[in-house]
Coordinates of C-alpha atoms and ligand atoms in Angstrom, one line a residue:
X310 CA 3.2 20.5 4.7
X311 CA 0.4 19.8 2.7
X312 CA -2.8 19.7 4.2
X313 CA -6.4 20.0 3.0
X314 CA -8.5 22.8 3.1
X315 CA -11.5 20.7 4.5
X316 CA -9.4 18.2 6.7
X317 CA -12.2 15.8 7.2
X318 CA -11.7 14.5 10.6
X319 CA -13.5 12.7 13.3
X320 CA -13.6 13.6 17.4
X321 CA -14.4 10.6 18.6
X322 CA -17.0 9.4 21.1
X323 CA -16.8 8.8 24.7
X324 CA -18.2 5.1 25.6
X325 CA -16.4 2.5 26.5
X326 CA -14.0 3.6 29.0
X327 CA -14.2 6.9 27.9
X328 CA -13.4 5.7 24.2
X329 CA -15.9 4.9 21.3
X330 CA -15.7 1.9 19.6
X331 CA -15.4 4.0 16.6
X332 CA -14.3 2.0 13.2
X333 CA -10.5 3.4 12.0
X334 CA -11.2 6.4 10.6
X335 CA -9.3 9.4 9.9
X336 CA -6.7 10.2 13.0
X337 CA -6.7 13.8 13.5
X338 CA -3.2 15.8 13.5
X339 CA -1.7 18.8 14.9
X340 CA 0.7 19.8 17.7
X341 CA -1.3 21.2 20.5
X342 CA 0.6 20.5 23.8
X343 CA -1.6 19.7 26.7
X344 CA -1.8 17.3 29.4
X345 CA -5.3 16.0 30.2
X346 CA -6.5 13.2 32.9
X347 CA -10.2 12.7 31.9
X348 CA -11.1 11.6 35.1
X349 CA -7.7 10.7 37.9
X350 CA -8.0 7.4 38.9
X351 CA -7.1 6.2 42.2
X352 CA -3.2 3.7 41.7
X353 CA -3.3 1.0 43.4
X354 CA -6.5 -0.2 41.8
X355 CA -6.8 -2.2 38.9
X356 CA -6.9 0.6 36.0
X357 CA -6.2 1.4 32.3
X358 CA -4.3 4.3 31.3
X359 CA -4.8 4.9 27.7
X360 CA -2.8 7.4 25.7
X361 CA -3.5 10.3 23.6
X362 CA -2.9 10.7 20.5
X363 CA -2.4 7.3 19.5
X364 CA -3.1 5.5 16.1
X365 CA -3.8 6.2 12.9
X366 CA -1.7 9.5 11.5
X367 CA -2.9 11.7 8.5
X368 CA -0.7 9.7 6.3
X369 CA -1.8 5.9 7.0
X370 CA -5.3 7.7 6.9
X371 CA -4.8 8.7 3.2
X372 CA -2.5 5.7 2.3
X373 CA -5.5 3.1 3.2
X374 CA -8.6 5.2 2.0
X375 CA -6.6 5.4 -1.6
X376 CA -6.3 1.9 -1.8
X377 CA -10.1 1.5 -0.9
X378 CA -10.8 4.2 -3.4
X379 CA -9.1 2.6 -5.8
X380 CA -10.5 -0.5 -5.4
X381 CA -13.9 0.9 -5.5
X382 CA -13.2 3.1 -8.8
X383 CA -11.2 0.5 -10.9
X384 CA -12.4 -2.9 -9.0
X385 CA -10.0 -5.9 -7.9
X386 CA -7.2 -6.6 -8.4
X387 CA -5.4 -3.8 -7.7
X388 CA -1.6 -4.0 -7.0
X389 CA 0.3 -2.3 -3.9
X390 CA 4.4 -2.3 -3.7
X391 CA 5.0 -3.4 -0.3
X392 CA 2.6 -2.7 2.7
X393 CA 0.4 0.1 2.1
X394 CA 1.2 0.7 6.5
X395 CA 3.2 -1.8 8.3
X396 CA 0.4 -3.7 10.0
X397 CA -1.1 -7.1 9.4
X398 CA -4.7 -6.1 10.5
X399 CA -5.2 -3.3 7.7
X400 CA -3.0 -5.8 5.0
X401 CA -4.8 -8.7 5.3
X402 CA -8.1 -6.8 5.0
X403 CA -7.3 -5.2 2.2
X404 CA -6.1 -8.5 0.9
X405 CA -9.2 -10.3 1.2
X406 CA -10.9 -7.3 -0.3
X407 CA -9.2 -7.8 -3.7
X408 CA -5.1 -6.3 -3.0
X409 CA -2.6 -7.9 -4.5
X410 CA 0.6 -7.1 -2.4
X411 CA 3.9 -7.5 -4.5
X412 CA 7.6 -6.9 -3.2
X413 CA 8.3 -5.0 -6.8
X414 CA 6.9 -3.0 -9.4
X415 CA 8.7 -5.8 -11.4
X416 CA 5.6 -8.3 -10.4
X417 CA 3.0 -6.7 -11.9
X418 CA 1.4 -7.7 -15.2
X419 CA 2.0 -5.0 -18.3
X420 CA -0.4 -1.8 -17.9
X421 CA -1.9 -2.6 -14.1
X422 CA -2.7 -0.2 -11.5
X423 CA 0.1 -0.2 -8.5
X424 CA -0.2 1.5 -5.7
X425 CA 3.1 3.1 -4.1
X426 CA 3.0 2.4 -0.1
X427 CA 3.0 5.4 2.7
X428 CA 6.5 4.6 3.1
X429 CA 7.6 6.2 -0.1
X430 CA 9.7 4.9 -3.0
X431 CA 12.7 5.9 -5.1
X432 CA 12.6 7.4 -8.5
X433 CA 14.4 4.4 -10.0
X434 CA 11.0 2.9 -8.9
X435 CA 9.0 5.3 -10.5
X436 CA 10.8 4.9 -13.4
X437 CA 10.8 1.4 -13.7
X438 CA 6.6 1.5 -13.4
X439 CA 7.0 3.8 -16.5
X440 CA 9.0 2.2 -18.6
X441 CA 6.5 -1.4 -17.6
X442 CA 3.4 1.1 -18.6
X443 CA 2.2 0.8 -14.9
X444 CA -0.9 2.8 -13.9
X445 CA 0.3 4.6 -10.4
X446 CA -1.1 5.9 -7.7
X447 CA 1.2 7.2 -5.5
X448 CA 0.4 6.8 -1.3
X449 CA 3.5 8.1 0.0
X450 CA 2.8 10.1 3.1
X451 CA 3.1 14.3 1.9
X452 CA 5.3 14.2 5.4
X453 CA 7.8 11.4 3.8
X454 CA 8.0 13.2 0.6
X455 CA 9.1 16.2 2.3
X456 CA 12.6 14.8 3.0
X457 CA 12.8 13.3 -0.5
X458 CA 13.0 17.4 -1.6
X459 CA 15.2 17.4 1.4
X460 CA 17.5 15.6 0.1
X461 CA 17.1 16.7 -3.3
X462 CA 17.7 19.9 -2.2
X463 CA 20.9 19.5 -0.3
X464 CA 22.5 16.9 -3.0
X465 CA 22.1 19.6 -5.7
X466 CA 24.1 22.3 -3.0
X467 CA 26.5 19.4 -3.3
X468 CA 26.1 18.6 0.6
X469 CA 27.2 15.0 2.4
X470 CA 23.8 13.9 3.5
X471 CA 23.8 11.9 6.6
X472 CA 19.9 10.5 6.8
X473 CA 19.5 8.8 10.2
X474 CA 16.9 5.7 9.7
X475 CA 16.9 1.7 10.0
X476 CA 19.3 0.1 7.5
X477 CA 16.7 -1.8 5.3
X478 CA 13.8 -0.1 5.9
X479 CA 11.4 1.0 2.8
X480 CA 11.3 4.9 3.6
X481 CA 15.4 4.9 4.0
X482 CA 15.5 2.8 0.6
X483 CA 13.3 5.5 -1.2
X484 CA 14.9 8.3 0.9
X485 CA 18.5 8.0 0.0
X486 CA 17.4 6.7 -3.6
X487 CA 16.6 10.8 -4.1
X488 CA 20.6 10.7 -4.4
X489 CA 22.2 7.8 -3.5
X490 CA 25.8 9.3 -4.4
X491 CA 25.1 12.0 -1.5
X492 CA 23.4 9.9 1.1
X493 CA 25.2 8.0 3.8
X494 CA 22.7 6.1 6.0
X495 CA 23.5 6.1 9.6
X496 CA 21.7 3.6 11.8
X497 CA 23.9 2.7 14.9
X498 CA 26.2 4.7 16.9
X499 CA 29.3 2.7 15.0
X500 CA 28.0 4.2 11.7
X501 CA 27.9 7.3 13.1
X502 CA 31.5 7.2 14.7
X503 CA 32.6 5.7 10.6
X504 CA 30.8 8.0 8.6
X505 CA 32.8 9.8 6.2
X506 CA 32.3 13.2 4.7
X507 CA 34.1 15.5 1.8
X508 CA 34.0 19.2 3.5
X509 CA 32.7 18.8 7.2
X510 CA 31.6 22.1 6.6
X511 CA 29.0 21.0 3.6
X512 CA 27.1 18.7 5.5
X513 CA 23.7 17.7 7.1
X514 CA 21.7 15.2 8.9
X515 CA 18.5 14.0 7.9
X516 CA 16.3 11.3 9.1
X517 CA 13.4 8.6 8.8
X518 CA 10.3 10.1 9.8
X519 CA 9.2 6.9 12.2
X520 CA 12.2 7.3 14.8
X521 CA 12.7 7.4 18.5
X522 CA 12.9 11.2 18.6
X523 CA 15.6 10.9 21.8
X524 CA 18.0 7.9 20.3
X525 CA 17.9 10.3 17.6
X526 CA 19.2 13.5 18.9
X527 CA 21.8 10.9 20.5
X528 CA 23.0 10.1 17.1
X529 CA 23.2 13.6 16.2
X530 CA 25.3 15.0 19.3
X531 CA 27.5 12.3 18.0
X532 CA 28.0 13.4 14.5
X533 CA 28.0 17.1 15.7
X534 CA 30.8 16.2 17.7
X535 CA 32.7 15.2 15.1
X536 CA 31.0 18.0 12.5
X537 CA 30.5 20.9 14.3
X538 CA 29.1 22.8 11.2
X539 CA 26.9 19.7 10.7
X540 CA 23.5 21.8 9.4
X541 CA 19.8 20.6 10.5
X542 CA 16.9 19.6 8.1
X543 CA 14.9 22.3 8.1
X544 CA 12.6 21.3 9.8
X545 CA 12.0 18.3 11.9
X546 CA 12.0 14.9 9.5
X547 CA 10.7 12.8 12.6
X548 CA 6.8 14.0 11.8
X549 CA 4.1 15.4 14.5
X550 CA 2.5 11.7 14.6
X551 CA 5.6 9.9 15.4
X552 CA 6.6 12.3 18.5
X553 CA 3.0 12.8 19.6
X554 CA 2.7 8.9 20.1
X555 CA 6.0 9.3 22.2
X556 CA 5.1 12.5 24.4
X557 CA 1.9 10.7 25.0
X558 CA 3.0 7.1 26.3
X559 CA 6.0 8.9 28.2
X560 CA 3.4 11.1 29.7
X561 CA 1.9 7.6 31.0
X562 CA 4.7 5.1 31.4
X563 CA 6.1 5.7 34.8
X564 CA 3.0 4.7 35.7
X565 CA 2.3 1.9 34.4
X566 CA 2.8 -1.5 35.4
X567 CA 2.5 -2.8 31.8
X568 CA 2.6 -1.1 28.8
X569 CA 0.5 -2.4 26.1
X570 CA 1.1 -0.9 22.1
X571 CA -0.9 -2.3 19.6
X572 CA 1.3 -2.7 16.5
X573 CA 3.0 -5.1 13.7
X574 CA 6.4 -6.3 14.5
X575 CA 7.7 -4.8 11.3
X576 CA 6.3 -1.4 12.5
X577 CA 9.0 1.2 13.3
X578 CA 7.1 4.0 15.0
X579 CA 4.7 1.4 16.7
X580 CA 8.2 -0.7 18.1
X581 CA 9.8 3.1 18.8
X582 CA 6.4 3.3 21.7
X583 CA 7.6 -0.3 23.2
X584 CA 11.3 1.4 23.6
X585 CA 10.3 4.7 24.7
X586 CA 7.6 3.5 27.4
X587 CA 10.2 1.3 28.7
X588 CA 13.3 4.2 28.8
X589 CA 10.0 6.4 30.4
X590 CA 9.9 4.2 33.7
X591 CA 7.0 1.9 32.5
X592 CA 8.0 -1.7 34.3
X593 CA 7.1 -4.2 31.4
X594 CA 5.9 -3.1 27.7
X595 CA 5.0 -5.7 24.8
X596 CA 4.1 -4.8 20.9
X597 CA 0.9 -7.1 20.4
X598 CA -0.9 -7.3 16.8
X599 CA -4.4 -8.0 18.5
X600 CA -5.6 -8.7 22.0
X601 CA -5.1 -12.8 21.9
X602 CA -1.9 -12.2 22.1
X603 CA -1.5 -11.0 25.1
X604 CA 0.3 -13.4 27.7
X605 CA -1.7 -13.7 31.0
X606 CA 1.1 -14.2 32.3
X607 CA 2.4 -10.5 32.0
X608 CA -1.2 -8.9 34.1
X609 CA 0.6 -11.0 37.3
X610 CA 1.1 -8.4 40.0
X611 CA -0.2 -5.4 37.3
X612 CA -2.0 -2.8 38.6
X613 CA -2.1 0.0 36.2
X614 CA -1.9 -0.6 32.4
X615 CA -0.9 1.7 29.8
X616 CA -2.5 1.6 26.0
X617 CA -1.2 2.8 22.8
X618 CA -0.9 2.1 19.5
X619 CA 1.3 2.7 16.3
X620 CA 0.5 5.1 13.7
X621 CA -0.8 2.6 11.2
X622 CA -2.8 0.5 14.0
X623 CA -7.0 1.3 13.2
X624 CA -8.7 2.2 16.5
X625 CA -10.7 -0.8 16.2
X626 CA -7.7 -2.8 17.9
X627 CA -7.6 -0.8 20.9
X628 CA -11.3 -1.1 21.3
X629 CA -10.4 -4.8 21.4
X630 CA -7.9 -5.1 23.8
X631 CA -9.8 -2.6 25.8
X632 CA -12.5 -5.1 26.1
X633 CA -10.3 -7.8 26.5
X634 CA -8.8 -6.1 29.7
X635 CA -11.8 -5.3 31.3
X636 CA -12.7 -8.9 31.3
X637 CA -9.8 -9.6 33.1
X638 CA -11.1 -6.8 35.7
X639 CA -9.1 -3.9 34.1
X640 CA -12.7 -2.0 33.0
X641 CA -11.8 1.2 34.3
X642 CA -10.0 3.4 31.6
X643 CA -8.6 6.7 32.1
X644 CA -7.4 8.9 29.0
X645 CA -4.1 10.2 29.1
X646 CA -4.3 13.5 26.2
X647 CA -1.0 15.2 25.6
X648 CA -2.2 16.6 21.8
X649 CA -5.2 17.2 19.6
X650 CA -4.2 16.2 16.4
X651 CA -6.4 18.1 13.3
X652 CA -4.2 17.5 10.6
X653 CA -6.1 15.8 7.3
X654 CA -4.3 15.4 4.0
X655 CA -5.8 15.7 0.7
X656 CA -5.8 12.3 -1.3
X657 CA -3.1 11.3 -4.1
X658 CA -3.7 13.0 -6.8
X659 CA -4.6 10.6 -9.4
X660 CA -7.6 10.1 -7.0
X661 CA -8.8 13.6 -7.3
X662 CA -10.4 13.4 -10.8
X663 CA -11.0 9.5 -11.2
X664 CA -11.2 8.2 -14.6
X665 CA -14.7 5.8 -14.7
X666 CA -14.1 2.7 -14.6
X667 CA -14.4 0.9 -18.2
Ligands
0O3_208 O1 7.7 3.5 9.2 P1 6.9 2.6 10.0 O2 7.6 1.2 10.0 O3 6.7 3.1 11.4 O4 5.6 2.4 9.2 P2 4.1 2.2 9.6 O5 3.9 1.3 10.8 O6 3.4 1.8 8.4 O7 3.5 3.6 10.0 C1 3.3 4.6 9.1 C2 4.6 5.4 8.8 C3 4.9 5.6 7.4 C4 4.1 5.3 6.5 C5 6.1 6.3 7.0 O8 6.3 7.4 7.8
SF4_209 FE1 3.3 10.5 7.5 FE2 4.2 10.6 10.0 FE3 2.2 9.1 9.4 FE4 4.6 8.5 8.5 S1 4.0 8.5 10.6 S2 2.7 8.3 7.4 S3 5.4 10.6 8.1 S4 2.2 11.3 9.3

């Protein structure tokens, strides 16, 4: 894991609710497993329960500060492939700020700067950016391109690779572009029941970093039951921010009337919180990009509201909806905390030594 030796990081501030309105910042990472109530509120009253960790990951941190660099450094327009992060707040900023979002490197004029989104790409991509001349910055999370040399790895032992993820999503696409020939993507439980292998004792699963981390070991008990020597990454694809999100809204859930995560639709870690609040006993949960679009309808009968957010959502959401609630009478906020994240990662490294801009 790569992680910077000054990991600049920000504790935030205790005010509304217990929670700053602090602006999306760096979300600090690390496993540290504890459960805190900040202050135990009576149920039965109206009453937010807000998890811990939640939001912005090291990698969205680093993905969205290099396009701001970037556009500081060299000035508009500069170019991402795809979404930097899956979420429409922190896109359509950085759209009106001077990004030009394009669906392939293929879109972008002779000798321009692209940025490669957190979700990672494949090297045909990288390729294809060469041979157009492209200046690159690469933004794919340190965590995403540790399967990529997963997968390297096991391809050149000549394994069958068996990479759990959502058919169609980017980091699968860039993931099992390491080595397509190897790679079998398995999504639902039919893929794993088809899936077809060489020598059942060559083989291992991998997986998307953004998953549920329990529908996963599902899928895996599958395949292991019909590959018992099936071998394990080594060492958990599915990243500290993704399963700190879940601990911390299952910690929560059966709780909660309502679950509210603040998240894009196209989000996979942020729709993986809706899902495991739900599974976790919580009686109603939604995915909502920003406070409006919350239905009154849903608060009927609600007591006790939960609130989280994806790993690409900026803090600044949550603040929202926080306010939003309490001026529906849900002012009283208790933090739920079942990590401290510290984790910081060091920026791309074309950012490191800039070139002035000409
Ligand atoms: O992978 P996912 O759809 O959850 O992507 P987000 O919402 O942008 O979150 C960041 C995760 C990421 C960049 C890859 O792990
Ligand atoms: Fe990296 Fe995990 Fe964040 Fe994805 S969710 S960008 S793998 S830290």
């Amino acid at each position: 894991m790569h992680v910077s030796g000054d990991p600049a990081h920000t504790e935030r501030g205790r005010t509304l609710g217990g929670m700053s309105a602090a602006s999306p910042g760096i979300e600090p990472a690390a496993i540290n497993p504890v459960t805190e109530r900040e202050k135990p509120s009576a149920p039965g009253s109206k009453r937010v329960l807000l998890a811990k960790p939640r939001g912005y990951c090291a990698g969205v941190d680093r993905a969205v500060i290099a396009v701001e660099k970037a556009l500081e450094l060299y000035g508009p327009p500069v170019y991402v492939r795809k979404e930097i992060v899956h979420n429409r707040h922190v896109v359509d900023t950085l759209r009106e700020r001077g990004v030009i979002f394009v669906e392939e490197t293929s879109e972008v004029p002779e000798g321009a700067l692209v940025v490669f989104s957190a979700h990672g790409v494949s090297p045909a991509v990288h390729a294809e950016a060469k041979e157009r001349n492209l200046r690159t910055i690469d933004a794919t999370c340190p965590l995403v391109t540790k399967v990529h040399k997963e997968v390297n790895r096991f391809a050149r032992e000549d394994y069958d690779i068996l990479l759990i993820g959502h058919e169609g999503h980017e980091e699968v696409e860039g993931t099992a572009g390491e080595a397509p020939e190897h790679v079998q993507l398995v999504d639902t439980a039919d893929d794993a029941a088809k899936a077809h292998v060489r020598d059942p004792s060559k083989v291992v699963w991998l997986s998307q970093t953004t998953l549920s981390v329990d529908e996963t070991m599902e899928r895996v008990d599958q395949l292991r039951e019909r590959f018992p020597n099936l071998a394990d990454p080594p060492s958990d694809d599915i990243c500290y921010a993704t399963s700190n999100r879940q601990v911390a809204v299952k910690a929560m859930a059966a709780e909660c009337d309502l679950v509210l995560v603040v998240g894009s639709k196209n989000s996979s870690n942020s729709k993986r919180l809706v899902e495991v609040a739900l599974q976790a006993g919580a009686r109603d949960a939604h995915l909502i990009d920003y406070a409006h679009e919350v239905d009154e309808a849903w608060l009927s009968g609600v007591d006790t509201v939960g609130v989280t957010s994806g790993a690409s959502v900026p803090d600044v959401l949550v603040m929202e909806l926080l306010g939003w609630l309490a001026e529906r009478g849900w002012g009283d906020v208790e933090e739920v905390t079942t990590a401290n994240e510290k984790i910081a990662f060091a920026l791309p490294r074309e950012l490191r030594k800039p070139e002035p801009r000409s």
